[in-house]
Amino acid sequence: MKMFRKHFGNLSRVSTQLQRNVLQLSTNAEASPVEGTAAASVNEFRTAVANPGEHSALHVAKFYTIPVEQKKQIFTGGGLPKQYEQQIKTFTESCLMVRSPALELLHYIKNADLTKPVVRYVLYGDNGVGKTLTMAHVLHYGAINDFLLVHVPWAPNWMKRPKEASNATQEGMLDLPFDAAAWLVHFKTQNAKLLQQLQLKTSKEYVWSKRESTPAGSTLIELVEHGISRIKYATETTVALISELKQLSTAGQCKVMVAIDGFNAFFHPETRIFSDNKQRVTPDRITLTQPFLDITSYDWTNGVCILSVDKLAMTEGYMDSYMPRYLLGTAGFEHIDPFVPVHVDNYTDKEFHSYINYYLDRHWINKTPKGFEEQLKFMSNKNPYTLMQLVKSL
Amino acid sequence: MAASLTRLLERSLRTTHAPQSSVRLFSNGSQKQQQQQPEVEDEEEFRVLNLRPVKQQFQRRRDIRRDDVTPPRTTRMAVDQDWTAAWPGPRSFHPASVPLPLRQGFTERGAAAPSKFANAELMKIPNFLHLTPPAIRQQCEAIKKFCTPWPKGLETEAKWKPHFPVEVITTDYCQSLPTVRNPEARRVTVSLKLSDLKFDNHARDKFLRLVGERYNKETDVLTFVTDRCPLRKQNYDYALYLLTACYHESFVTEPWEATKSEADMELYLFERNQAKRSAEAILNWNAAEGAPKKAASASYAQCVEQLINEGENEYNLAKYKEEVMKMLNVAAQ
């Protein structure tokens, strides 16, 4: 009951906030555009530049807003941490802070030579430092700049809590049909517009069963939709789709941005999936692993790979360090070597200050006794996730 | 009224008692006489019949004569006496021989610690009263005549170490037994620094595998302990044989050594790993047929080896990143 009241309190607070925003918006709309930008620049922790491609060192530690439609397009199927999603909902705006790892990645991607084999970028860092949000920032860039997104929001979900596992046609392999279909839906929502535009065609005929097949020259959308409607073949469709994407991008027909969060889950010693003889299977016996390992190897061009390795993707006993080679293991390291490691760290002082300002602006922090910022800094160690947890109750 | 009546009665009673007491006095005397009579009768009644009269032996307990405690020796000690003569060897503490006002032990609060006499605490602890500086000096003087002068040019350890790389440790035992042999004396320890031996990469690896845990990685010292032969000489010879045999064996390459797989490698080598293959594949991407093959740079190879052999840390990873970016032409910020 008490909790409910608390929530209710929050809700009412949000609603007043909403009203205030609406008021602001209406005044802004009435005022001239020059005044509008001036009003935006009053908040020194915000930037009006909503295109990640234009972000530079000037915008470090500033918040930019992802337009609602784009957010819907990119992150409907996941991609933002759950808690952050809630925060976005509460603040009624999807703001991301421009941080240096994302800028570094964007710089690499912008200056990349796409005729060369794909470069694998590996985000690594401690728990809750913002690897996923860095990836989200880059994904936003990719979505705007006509990259086909091959985005796995959280790979360990497949290994840890799959919807259903069934035997694959291949001996000894296991299918995750529902998860594969969910991923296909995610792929479709992210890339529907671009796929329509590019009209990418399959290179060969895919025969699913005696009566079902996808003929050569059908569009990728048809392929994806078949996978979604015939869930039994979702995994095989994923394999087909990804090999097609590799071929098409190597042929120069499209650009592909691969973003896999929790990539090391593919190399975890075991999964929580049980085979017929009640034994845990290894990730390499999951059919869904194959296409994503395939697309993260270096044998194709015209794309970028952004992978993140995360302690949380592992299970107990394998979580001693957040360094990429430890998390990937020998096989994983060999698979993605040579890669560019990108370290995501805790907030800098500037970023921390900016975040506190943002929370104050959103009226999320109401109690501001003297020195509260220092205290928060000390208690959270400038760790983004810890800070988010701490200010919940303020 | 009643009170005066009782008083009268009491008085009359007392007067009536008086003649009785006088009678009793008389009777007392007669009683004495009566008592003497039964004693005589007792002796006659309970005579002991001694059939075998035994002489009564009065065994007096012998007094153990103890000598008087002599005053402690310390009282007679001269101030400038030769202490090494008073206390020549290791011995547990004796209060009368040590002219020091020692106190040791626990007592109640505020009281002085127990004195040295009859003090078990002082006897329990080992003492070094036989190793006073004059005693040591005296003993050194005594054995000096058996010593030879130290060789010139070998004054410091740094100077003599290269000449004597092998260290041999044996132990002699003195004992009071009918035999002078001690089985422990056969044990021989031969140790040397591995850096004093010359190896190539293969030989060094093989040698370390042959000697196993006899090699201490931290100190770089190789140690052979031999005790399987009955005599010290034999054990010494055996230790040197082991050293020689292992050393020469390590230079032999057996045909089966070529089958060493990646899992058997003690070190990560860039040359024989996937890292090299992928790096070359990326560098030679879309290269024309017959074009010279590009190889990964030596610095890249080195940093990969370092990353894996030394383990991951921020420094190694940063170096790896730098090299990868150089190799893949990723524009740095």
XYZ file of C-alpha atoms in Angstrom:
727
model
C 0.000 0.000 0.000
C 2.781 2.294 0.967
C 4.595 1.490 -2.213
C 1.520 2.207 -4.177
C 1.215 5.574 -2.524
C 4.792 6.299 -3.368
C 4.212 5.403 -6.972
C 1.162 7.494 -6.970
C 3.169 10.396 -5.617
C 5.640 9.936 -8.424
C 2.888 9.820 -10.958
C 1.342 13.021 -9.756
C 4.729 14.630 -9.821
C 5.187 13.463 -13.387
C 1.825 14.727 -14.406
C 2.575 18.212 -13.109
C 5.863 17.963 -14.947
C 4.014 17.054 -18.081
C 1.750 20.012 -17.765
C 4.696 22.276 -17.274
C 6.326 20.878 -20.395
C 3.212 21.368 -22.411
C 3.057 24.927 -21.258
C 6.672 25.457 -22.189
C 6.147 23.872 -25.548
C 3.192 26.043 -26.299
C 5.078 29.194 -25.363
C 8.017 28.032 -27.455
C 5.801 27.414 -30.404
C 4.425 30.869 -30.145
C 7.801 32.486 -29.775
C 10.143 32.923 -32.706
C 12.575 30.041 -33.493
C 15.562 32.164 -32.453
C 14.108 32.520 -29.016
C 13.434 28.804 -28.953
C 17.076 27.920 -29.478
C 18.026 30.475 -26.885
C 15.691 28.787 -24.432
C 17.289 25.436 -25.234
C 20.777 26.761 -24.693
C 19.797 28.082 -21.293
C 20.085 24.530 -20.098
C 23.796 24.140 -20.365
C 23.526 20.382 -19.990
C 21.402 20.012 -23.091
C 22.217 20.186 -26.723
C 19.760 20.770 -29.503
C 21.836 18.697 -31.910
C 19.738 15.582 -32.230
C 21.789 13.970 -34.968
C 24.508 11.784 -33.451
C 26.561 12.271 -36.596
C 27.072 15.904 -35.683
C 28.102 15.299 -32.115
C 31.629 16.302 -31.315
C 33.805 16.930 -28.293
C 31.841 20.165 -27.808
C 28.798 18.174 -26.829
C 30.440 15.905 -24.307
C 28.362 15.559 -21.149
C 25.351 17.133 -22.790
C 21.982 15.545 -23.299
C 20.361 15.189 -26.656
C 16.865 13.981 -27.261
C 16.046 11.084 -29.519
C 12.900 11.925 -31.461
C 9.957 9.781 -30.434
C 9.512 8.094 -33.803
C 13.145 7.156 -34.098
C 13.143 5.856 -30.587
C 10.135 3.775 -31.428
C 11.791 2.485 -34.550
C 15.105 1.545 -32.998
C 14.363 0.578 -29.420
C 10.905 -0.972 -29.508
C 12.349 -4.451 -29.380
C 14.859 -3.612 -26.703
C 18.193 -1.916 -26.702
C 17.773 0.345 -23.712
C 18.167 -1.035 -20.203
C 14.837 -1.665 -18.514
C 15.432 0.830 -15.736
C 16.506 3.459 -18.205
C 13.378 2.808 -20.198
C 11.346 3.454 -17.075
C 13.247 6.644 -16.459
C 12.532 7.774 -20.006
C 8.877 7.083 -19.458
C 8.914 9.047 -16.227
C 10.761 12.004 -17.675
C 8.607 11.923 -20.808
C 11.607 12.416 -23.029
C 14.231 9.994 -24.279
C 17.469 11.766 -23.519
C 20.892 10.303 -23.981
C 24.059 11.863 -22.711
C 26.802 12.358 -25.255
C 29.760 10.542 -23.800
C 33.294 10.062 -24.991
C 33.196 6.296 -25.758
C 30.252 6.829 -28.087
C 31.988 9.772 -29.710
C 35.108 7.677 -30.132
C 33.108 4.924 -31.795
C 31.260 7.390 -34.020
C 34.567 8.881 -35.035
C 35.887 5.460 -35.999
C 32.741 4.597 -37.906
C 32.599 7.890 -39.754
C 36.197 7.595 -40.859
C 36.106 3.879 -41.547
C 37.109 2.515 -44.903
C 34.080 0.373 -45.707
C 35.797 -1.481 -48.521
C 38.009 -3.168 -45.959
C 36.831 -6.149 -43.906
C 34.621 -5.153 -41.005
C 36.324 -3.808 -37.956
C 35.047 -5.240 -34.700
C 34.707 -2.711 -31.889
C 34.346 -4.184 -28.458
C 32.821 -2.136 -25.673
C 33.956 -3.224 -22.269
C 33.684 -1.847 -18.781
C 32.409 -2.547 -15.316
C 28.763 -3.134 -14.474
C 26.453 -0.208 -15.066
C 28.902 2.192 -16.713
C 26.788 2.648 -19.823
C 27.941 0.141 -22.425
C 24.411 -0.476 -23.615
C 23.606 3.222 -23.794
C 26.811 3.884 -25.692
C 25.672 1.226 -28.098
C 22.246 2.848 -28.250
C 23.843 6.151 -29.186
C 25.760 4.503 -32.015
C 22.667 2.593 -33.112
C 20.853 5.876 -33.411
C 23.626 7.098 -35.654
C 23.376 3.931 -37.732
C 19.639 4.178 -38.093
C 19.842 7.763 -39.303
C 22.729 7.104 -41.652
C 21.182 4.254 -43.630
C 22.865 1.350 -41.951
C 20.856 -1.834 -41.830
C 20.838 -2.663 -38.144
C 21.574 -6.193 -37.036
C 20.965 -5.574 -33.393
C 20.799 -8.121 -30.613
C 19.601 -6.215 -27.550
C 20.870 -8.713 -24.995
C 22.305 -11.967 -26.273
C 22.376 -13.726 -22.850
C 18.567 -13.762 -22.922
C 18.774 -16.539 -25.453
C 21.181 -18.560 -23.365
C 19.679 -17.856 -19.979
C 15.921 -17.592 -20.404
C 14.779 -18.757 -23.823
C 11.078 -19.004 -24.510
C 11.295 -22.502 -25.871
C 13.965 -24.857 -27.139
C 13.280 -27.546 -29.685
C 15.424 -29.933 -31.625
C 16.760 -28.538 -34.843
C 16.899 -30.425 -38.112
C 20.624 -30.636 -37.688
C 21.618 -33.492 -35.414
C 22.463 -32.438 -31.858
C 21.492 -28.808 -32.342
C 18.760 -26.872 -30.584
C 16.460 -24.246 -32.041
C 15.054 -21.266 -30.186
C 12.145 -20.599 -32.564
C 10.315 -17.983 -30.503
C 13.416 -15.997 -29.731
C 14.480 -16.133 -33.347
C 11.065 -14.916 -34.445
C 11.183 -12.143 -31.852
C 14.519 -11.113 -33.206
C 13.173 -11.107 -36.748
C 10.360 -8.831 -35.613
C 12.956 -6.585 -33.977
C 14.973 -6.579 -37.188
C 11.901 -5.724 -39.180
C 10.820 -2.821 -36.990
C 14.313 -1.394 -37.042
C 14.857 -1.676 -40.770
C 11.417 -1.734 -42.397
C 11.807 1.665 -44.007
C 15.294 1.027 -45.291
C 14.458 -2.430 -46.603
C 11.546 -0.950 -48.514
C 13.873 1.636 -49.989
C 16.747 -0.634 -50.930
C 14.658 -3.511 -52.326
C 17.278 -6.103 -51.437
C 16.795 -9.457 -53.127
C 17.765 -12.925 -51.999
C 20.460 -14.574 -54.039
C 19.206 -18.143 -53.938
C 16.132 -20.168 -53.275
C 15.485 -21.271 -49.737
C 13.470 -24.424 -49.409
C 11.905 -24.718 -45.976
C 9.795 -27.788 -46.511
C 8.121 -29.724 -49.325
C 5.556 -27.040 -49.911
C 7.225 -23.919 -48.575
C 10.120 -22.148 -50.137
C 11.350 -18.639 -50.704
C 12.390 -18.271 -54.313
C 15.559 -16.531 -55.350
C 14.987 -12.861 -56.052
C 12.353 -12.322 -53.415
C 12.875 -9.361 -51.161
C 14.394 -9.618 -47.746
C 11.144 -8.358 -46.250
C 9.395 -11.388 -47.650
C 12.051 -13.588 -46.180
C 11.717 -11.978 -42.779
C 7.950 -12.076 -42.845
C 7.993 -15.722 -43.709
C 10.196 -16.353 -40.713
C 7.860 -14.425 -38.467
C 4.736 -16.152 -39.673
C 6.256 -19.642 -39.745
C 7.928 -19.659 -36.395
C 9.187 -23.166 -36.923
C 11.576 -21.844 -39.567
C 12.496 -18.638 -37.761
C 16.001 -19.790 -36.891
C 16.734 -20.972 -40.385
C 15.353 -17.720 -41.709
C 17.712 -15.844 -39.431
C 20.634 -17.843 -40.759
C 19.528 -17.188 -44.313
C 18.886 -13.510 -43.673
C 22.247 -12.917 -42.156
C 24.182 -14.719 -44.833
C 22.199 -12.733 -47.412
C 23.006 -9.517 -45.610
C 26.671 -10.392 -45.637
C 26.621 -11.073 -49.340
C 24.603 -7.969 -50.153
C 26.784 -5.656 -48.109
C 29.950 -7.189 -49.528
C 28.450 -6.574 -52.944
C 27.958 -2.956 -51.906
C 24.182 -2.903 -51.998
C 23.756 -1.879 -48.400
C 25.650 -0.952 -45.266
C 25.215 -3.100 -42.207
C 25.750 -2.156 -38.601
C 26.012 -5.149 -36.308
C 25.411 -4.379 -32.644
C 25.375 -7.252 -30.203
C 25.078 -6.552 -26.514
C 26.467 -9.205 -24.217
C 28.368 -10.834 -27.058
C 30.407 -13.001 -24.700
C 27.287 -15.047 -23.967
C 27.989 -16.843 -27.238
C 31.208 -18.159 -25.730
C 29.996 -18.978 -22.271
C 30.955 -22.500 -21.214
C 27.322 -23.472 -20.796
C 23.777 -22.261 -21.180
C 20.642 -22.834 -19.158
C 19.100 -24.782 -21.988
C 18.751 -28.517 -21.520
C 18.990 -31.025 -24.305
C 16.862 -34.150 -24.604
C 19.127 -36.091 -22.309
C 18.743 -33.414 -19.626
C 22.206 -31.997 -20.015
C 23.096 -28.374 -20.347
C 24.161 -27.564 -23.871
C 26.961 -25.270 -24.866
C 26.114 -22.092 -26.811
C 27.648 -23.450 -29.998
C 24.912 -26.082 -30.126
C 22.229 -23.419 -30.282
C 21.400 -22.776 -33.924
C 20.829 -19.088 -33.249
C 24.477 -18.683 -32.264
C 25.753 -19.559 -35.711
C 24.482 -16.584 -37.772
C 25.675 -14.057 -35.211
C 29.092 -15.599 -34.981
C 29.091 -15.659 -38.760
C 28.351 -11.962 -39.082
C 30.949 -10.994 -36.487
C 33.781 -12.625 -38.395
C 35.948 -10.484 -40.622
C 35.095 -12.038 -43.996
C 32.741 -9.378 -45.306
C 32.879 -5.663 -46.022
C 30.735 -2.579 -45.969
C 29.774 -2.841 -42.363
C 30.705 -2.204 -38.783
C 30.510 -4.495 -35.797
C 29.896 -3.107 -32.362
C 30.001 -5.772 -29.720
C 29.867 -5.390 -26.003
C 31.253 -7.805 -23.468
C 29.591 -7.771 -20.115
C 30.142 -9.440 -16.809
C 26.405 -9.833 -16.427
C 26.267 -12.003 -19.514
C 28.229 -14.619 -17.624
C 27.066 -16.735 -14.744
C 28.506 -17.107 -11.299
C 32.107 -18.208 -11.265
C 32.925 -16.521 -14.544
C 32.508 -12.930 -13.403
C 35.895 -12.078 -11.972
C 36.921 -9.402 -14.419
C 35.338 -7.155 -17.008
C 38.249 -7.336 -19.398
C 37.350 -8.576 -22.882
C 39.751 -11.461 -23.175
C 38.712 -12.908 -19.839
C 35.031 -12.641 -20.712
C 35.390 -13.921 -24.250
C 37.672 -16.790 -23.406
C 40.205 -18.208 -25.822
C 37.712 -19.197 -28.498
C 35.894 -15.863 -28.365
C 39.105 -13.889 -28.470
C 40.312 -15.844 -31.471
C 36.983 -15.325 -33.153
C 36.984 -11.539 -32.993
C 40.711 -10.861 -32.957
C 41.863 -8.300 -34.143
C 39.318 -6.015 -32.511
C 39.370 -2.462 -31.218
C 38.602 -2.417 -27.514
C 36.705 0.661 -26.340
C 36.657 1.237 -22.633
C 33.487 2.670 -21.130
C 34.224 4.217 -17.769
C 32.327 5.847 -14.938
C 31.217 9.458 -15.262
C 33.769 12.196 -15.318
C 33.174 15.125 -12.965
C 31.644 17.108 -15.769
C 29.310 14.332 -16.808
C 28.316 13.718 -13.231
C 27.509 17.361 -12.670
C 25.551 17.449 -15.886
C 23.568 14.392 -14.888
C 22.717 15.883 -11.501
C 21.544 19.013 -13.273
C 19.404 16.914 -15.517
C 17.824 15.153 -12.565
C 17.199 18.504 -10.912
C 15.671 19.819 -14.092
C 13.354 16.848 -14.252
C 12.466 17.430 -10.601
C 13.588 13.912 -9.922
C 15.791 15.115 -7.103
C 13.670 17.219 -4.794
C 15.712 17.347 -1.645
C 18.796 19.419 -2.134
C 20.509 19.906 1.197
C 23.920 21.492 1.121
C 26.587 19.227 -0.316
C 24.174 16.606 -1.637
C 26.011 16.456 -4.922
C 29.318 15.681 -3.247
C 27.622 13.067 -1.177
C 26.045 11.434 -4.200
C 29.359 11.525 -5.973
C 30.980 9.795 -3.067
C 28.260 7.224 -2.625
C 27.879 6.308 -6.258
C 31.571 6.517 -7.104
C 30.288 8.284 -10.218
C 28.905 5.010 -11.488
C 25.903 5.768 -13.682
C 23.767 2.843 -12.606
C 24.475 3.343 -8.906
C 23.659 7.020 -9.253
C 20.370 6.171 -10.918
C 19.517 3.845 -8.046
C 20.543 6.379 -5.420
C 18.529 9.291 -6.720
C 15.394 7.185 -7.008
C 14.503 7.963 -3.421
C 15.495 11.606 -3.363
C -0.253 -11.785 97.785
C 0.542 -14.643 95.590
C 4.105 -13.416 95.020
C 4.901 -13.207 98.729
C 3.471 -16.654 99.173
C 5.752 -18.247 96.594
C 8.764 -16.454 98.098
C 7.913 -18.024 101.466
C 7.576 -21.413 99.952
C 10.932 -21.109 98.188
C 12.672 -20.201 101.387
C 11.146 -23.185 103.232
C 12.244 -25.462 100.409
C 15.841 -24.259 100.620
C 15.993 -24.954 104.316
C 14.762 -28.491 103.758
C 17.470 -29.082 101.055
C 20.432 -28.165 103.214
C 20.680 -31.407 105.279
C 20.508 -33.453 102.011
C 23.599 -31.749 100.613
C 25.617 -32.587 103.680
C 24.660 -36.222 103.258
C 25.857 -36.105 99.712
C 29.219 -34.788 100.824
C 29.660 -37.822 102.903
C 28.591 -40.189 100.241
C 31.111 -38.618 97.852
C 33.964 -39.924 99.940
C 32.573 -43.436 99.943
C 32.250 -43.330 96.149
C 36.003 -42.692 95.742
C 36.824 -45.810 97.583
C 34.454 -47.773 95.457
C 36.082 -46.557 92.268
C 39.569 -47.683 93.269
C 38.398 -51.199 93.841
C 37.272 -52.039 90.262
C 40.693 -50.975 88.798
C 42.417 -53.707 90.673
C 39.778 -56.116 89.550
C 40.353 -55.060 85.825
C 43.990 -56.023 85.862
C 43.151 -59.370 87.104
C 40.300 -59.937 84.675
C 41.998 -59.003 81.360
C 45.352 -60.620 81.472
C 46.918 -61.209 78.148
C 47.971 -64.706 77.428
C 51.317 -64.458 75.742
C 51.972 -67.904 74.370
C 54.949 -66.746 72.365
C 56.314 -63.791 74.150
C 57.758 -61.432 71.516
C 60.218 -58.823 72.427
C 58.716 -55.498 71.814
C 60.790 -53.753 69.211
C 60.695 -50.057 69.263
C 61.529 -49.144 65.691
C 62.370 -45.551 65.739
C 62.057 -43.812 62.432
C 65.464 -42.969 61.230
C 66.104 -39.302 60.856
C 67.324 -38.468 57.375
C 70.229 -36.272 57.846
C 70.347 -33.498 55.397
C 73.387 -31.442 54.843
C 72.917 -27.813 55.419
C 72.178 -25.916 52.275
C 75.446 -24.458 51.240
C 75.341 -20.781 50.464
C 75.107 -20.097 46.719
C 78.307 -20.268 44.758
C 77.768 -16.747 43.589
C 78.684 -15.391 46.987
C 82.181 -16.760 46.555
C 82.665 -15.567 43.012
C 85.297 -12.975 42.314
C 84.191 -9.917 40.432
C 86.827 -10.488 37.724
C 86.464 -14.243 37.482
C 86.706 -16.115 34.164
C 83.055 -16.557 33.277
C 83.747 -19.109 30.549
C 85.153 -21.359 33.241
C 82.109 -20.872 35.484
C 79.653 -21.578 32.679
C 81.549 -23.509 30.004
C 78.740 -25.024 27.948
C 75.046 -24.913 27.251
C 73.103 -25.676 30.394
C 69.758 -24.775 31.828
C 69.662 -21.920 34.254
C 71.040 -22.459 37.751
C 70.450 -19.677 40.289
C 73.457 -20.392 42.425
C 75.861 -20.189 39.497
C 74.657 -17.040 37.893
C 75.673 -13.928 39.816
C 72.885 -11.830 38.399
C 69.837 -10.615 40.338
C 67.423 -12.060 37.819
C 63.693 -12.130 38.337
C 61.130 -13.755 36.187
C 57.515 -14.811 36.374
C 54.053 -13.627 37.114
C 52.825 -12.537 40.516
C 50.047 -10.478 41.898
C 49.832 -6.933 40.892
C 52.337 -4.652 42.511
C 54.467 -7.474 43.882
C 57.955 -8.041 42.580
C 58.501 -10.880 40.143
C 59.771 -14.117 41.766
C 63.467 -14.213 42.383
C 65.820 -16.519 40.565
C 65.851 -19.216 43.287
C 63.573 -22.176 42.602
C 62.233 -20.336 39.615
C 60.969 -22.703 36.940
C 60.325 -19.862 34.540
C 64.008 -19.117 34.315
C 64.843 -22.775 33.792
C 62.331 -23.222 31.022
C 63.694 -20.608 28.688
C 66.872 -21.336 26.746
C 69.816 -19.202 27.747
C 72.931 -18.153 25.982
C 75.126 -17.703 29.022
C 77.746 -19.950 27.402
C 77.871 -17.727 24.327
C 79.048 -14.484 25.832
C 81.294 -12.418 23.573
C 84.452 -13.343 25.514
C 83.555 -17.042 25.230
C 83.106 -16.772 21.485
C 86.305 -14.819 21.157
C 88.128 -17.448 23.162
C 86.798 -20.297 21.030
C 87.622 -18.476 17.815
C 91.145 -17.970 19.051
C 91.342 -21.664 19.806
C 90.333 -22.803 16.307
C 92.266 -20.129 14.480
C 95.274 -22.366 14.129
C 93.256 -24.697 11.860
C 92.281 -21.935 9.426
C 93.925 -20.941 6.151
C 93.913 -17.389 4.817
C 90.975 -16.366 2.554
C 91.971 -16.513 -1.138
C 92.778 -13.163 -2.679
C 90.380 -11.806 -5.273
C 87.380 -13.583 -3.780
C 86.615 -11.090 -1.088
C 82.976 -10.391 -1.858
C 80.150 -12.691 -2.828
C 79.844 -10.994 -6.198
C 83.487 -11.872 -6.842
C 83.412 -15.517 -5.873
C 79.932 -16.396 -7.114
C 80.867 -16.783 -10.822
C 83.704 -19.126 -9.906
C 81.518 -21.358 -7.792
C 78.098 -21.550 -9.439
C 77.195 -24.886 -7.882
C 76.362 -24.971 -4.207
C 76.580 -28.290 -2.382
C 75.049 -28.593 1.041
C 75.672 -31.570 3.324
C 75.168 -31.958 7.037
C 77.428 -33.635 9.625
C 75.942 -34.897 12.831
C 77.607 -35.227 16.247
C 75.937 -37.651 18.552
C 76.554 -39.777 21.633
C 75.767 -43.161 20.193
C 77.880 -46.293 19.804
C 78.120 -45.469 16.107
C 79.385 -42.243 14.619
C 77.287 -42.701 11.447
C 74.044 -40.839 11.094
C 71.737 -41.826 8.227
C 70.780 -38.228 7.697
C 74.346 -37.341 6.817
C 74.028 -39.026 3.409
C 71.667 -36.338 2.130
C 73.197 -34.016 -0.486
C 71.638 -30.840 -1.829
C 73.064 -29.443 -5.048
C 71.719 -26.107 -6.210
C 72.619 -23.637 -8.908
C 71.145 -20.708 -10.767
C 69.573 -21.658 -14.056
C 70.995 -18.508 -15.633
C 74.452 -20.096 -15.295
C 73.509 -22.758 -17.830
C 73.302 -22.003 -21.534
C 70.162 -23.060 -23.383
C 68.283 -22.427 -26.560
C 64.495 -21.953 -26.434
C 63.632 -25.584 -27.024
C 66.271 -26.910 -24.655
C 65.245 -24.564 -21.899
C 61.609 -25.549 -22.195
C 62.470 -29.234 -22.222
C 64.906 -28.885 -19.338
C 62.279 -27.180 -17.211
C 59.805 -29.922 -18.014
C 62.414 -32.550 -17.103
C 63.356 -31.040 -13.752
C 59.780 -30.179 -12.879
C 59.336 -28.710 -9.435
C 63.043 -28.789 -8.690
C 63.197 -25.412 -10.379
C 62.028 -22.375 -8.461
C 60.689 -19.839 -10.905
C 60.840 -16.904 -8.527
C 64.468 -17.268 -7.496
C 65.659 -18.947 -10.732
C 67.352 -21.621 -8.605
C 67.521 -25.275 -9.550
C 67.880 -27.705 -6.627
C 68.600 -31.425 -6.628
C 68.239 -33.242 -3.316
C 69.576 -36.803 -3.439
C 69.294 -39.351 -0.666
C 68.674 -42.623 -2.435
C 72.214 -43.973 -2.075
C 73.608 -45.027 1.326
C 76.715 -42.858 1.194
C 77.208 -39.181 0.814
C 79.757 -39.570 -1.939
C 77.360 -41.680 -3.975
C 74.578 -39.220 -3.505
C 76.783 -36.335 -4.559
C 77.821 -38.206 -7.711
C 74.219 -39.021 -8.437
C 73.135 -35.383 -8.108
C 75.816 -34.262 -10.539
C 74.862 -37.088 -12.877
C 71.249 -35.932 -12.801
C 72.254 -32.396 -13.630
C 74.463 -33.478 -16.507
C 71.962 -35.941 -17.919
C 69.062 -33.500 -17.812
C 71.134 -30.790 -19.429
C 72.260 -32.907 -22.340
C 68.910 -34.612 -22.750
C 67.225 -31.250 -23.105
C 69.161 -30.588 -26.317
C 67.854 -33.762 -27.937
C 64.758 -33.299 -30.068
C 62.690 -36.438 -30.231
C 60.504 -37.126 -33.277
C 57.312 -37.060 -31.191
C 57.996 -33.507 -30.081
C 56.752 -32.247 -33.425
C 53.229 -33.258 -32.424
C 53.067 -30.629 -29.691
C 49.629 -29.053 -29.906
C 48.419 -25.602 -28.904
C 47.136 -26.894 -25.600
C 50.611 -28.142 -24.695
C 52.204 -24.765 -25.312
C 53.587 -23.133 -22.238
C 53.515 -19.748 -23.964
C 51.239 -18.119 -26.476
C 53.132 -17.664 -29.708
C 51.663 -15.382 -32.330
C 53.244 -17.384 -35.121
C 51.259 -20.527 -34.552
C 47.880 -19.055 -33.660
C 44.638 -17.954 -35.201
C 45.569 -14.319 -34.511
C 48.214 -14.446 -37.211
C 45.900 -16.082 -39.726
C 43.109 -13.570 -39.218
C 45.472 -10.611 -39.256
C 46.967 -11.766 -42.528
C 43.590 -12.518 -44.036
C 42.448 -8.989 -43.234
C 45.640 -7.394 -44.497
C 45.525 -9.354 -47.753
C 41.814 -8.727 -48.330
C 41.050 -8.421 -52.016
C 44.731 -8.623 -52.838
C 45.538 -9.500 -56.403
C 46.681 -13.024 -57.218
C 50.396 -13.381 -56.886
C 50.818 -10.101 -55.060
C 53.333 -10.290 -52.224
C 51.650 -11.316 -49.013
C 51.511 -8.732 -46.311
C 52.374 -9.961 -42.875
C 51.306 -8.515 -39.586
C 53.837 -6.189 -38.047
C 56.215 -7.450 -35.418
C 54.910 -4.931 -32.908
C 51.378 -6.248 -33.360
C 52.589 -9.799 -32.872
C 54.447 -8.752 -29.770
C 51.525 -6.956 -28.215
C 49.170 -9.877 -28.807
C 51.677 -12.201 -27.186
C 52.080 -9.802 -24.316
C 48.332 -9.468 -23.856
C 47.883 -13.196 -23.557
C 51.084 -14.239 -21.844
C 51.210 -11.472 -19.276
C 47.480 -11.402 -18.762
C 45.058 -8.619 -19.320
C 45.472 -5.204 -17.825
C 44.624 -1.713 -18.923
C 48.139 -1.097 -20.185
C 48.396 -4.227 -22.322
C 44.921 -3.728 -23.685
C 45.628 -0.099 -24.566
C 48.754 -1.187 -26.379
C 46.820 -3.869 -28.215
C 44.211 -1.306 -29.208
C 46.871 1.036 -30.518
C 48.481 -1.699 -32.606
C 45.167 -2.966 -33.944
C 44.163 0.525 -34.958
C 47.473 0.974 -36.698
C 47.085 -2.308 -38.524
C 43.456 -1.806 -39.548
C 43.954 1.857 -40.434
C 41.340 3.005 -37.971
C 41.653 6.753 -37.672
C 42.478 7.686 -34.117
C 40.688 10.620 -32.585
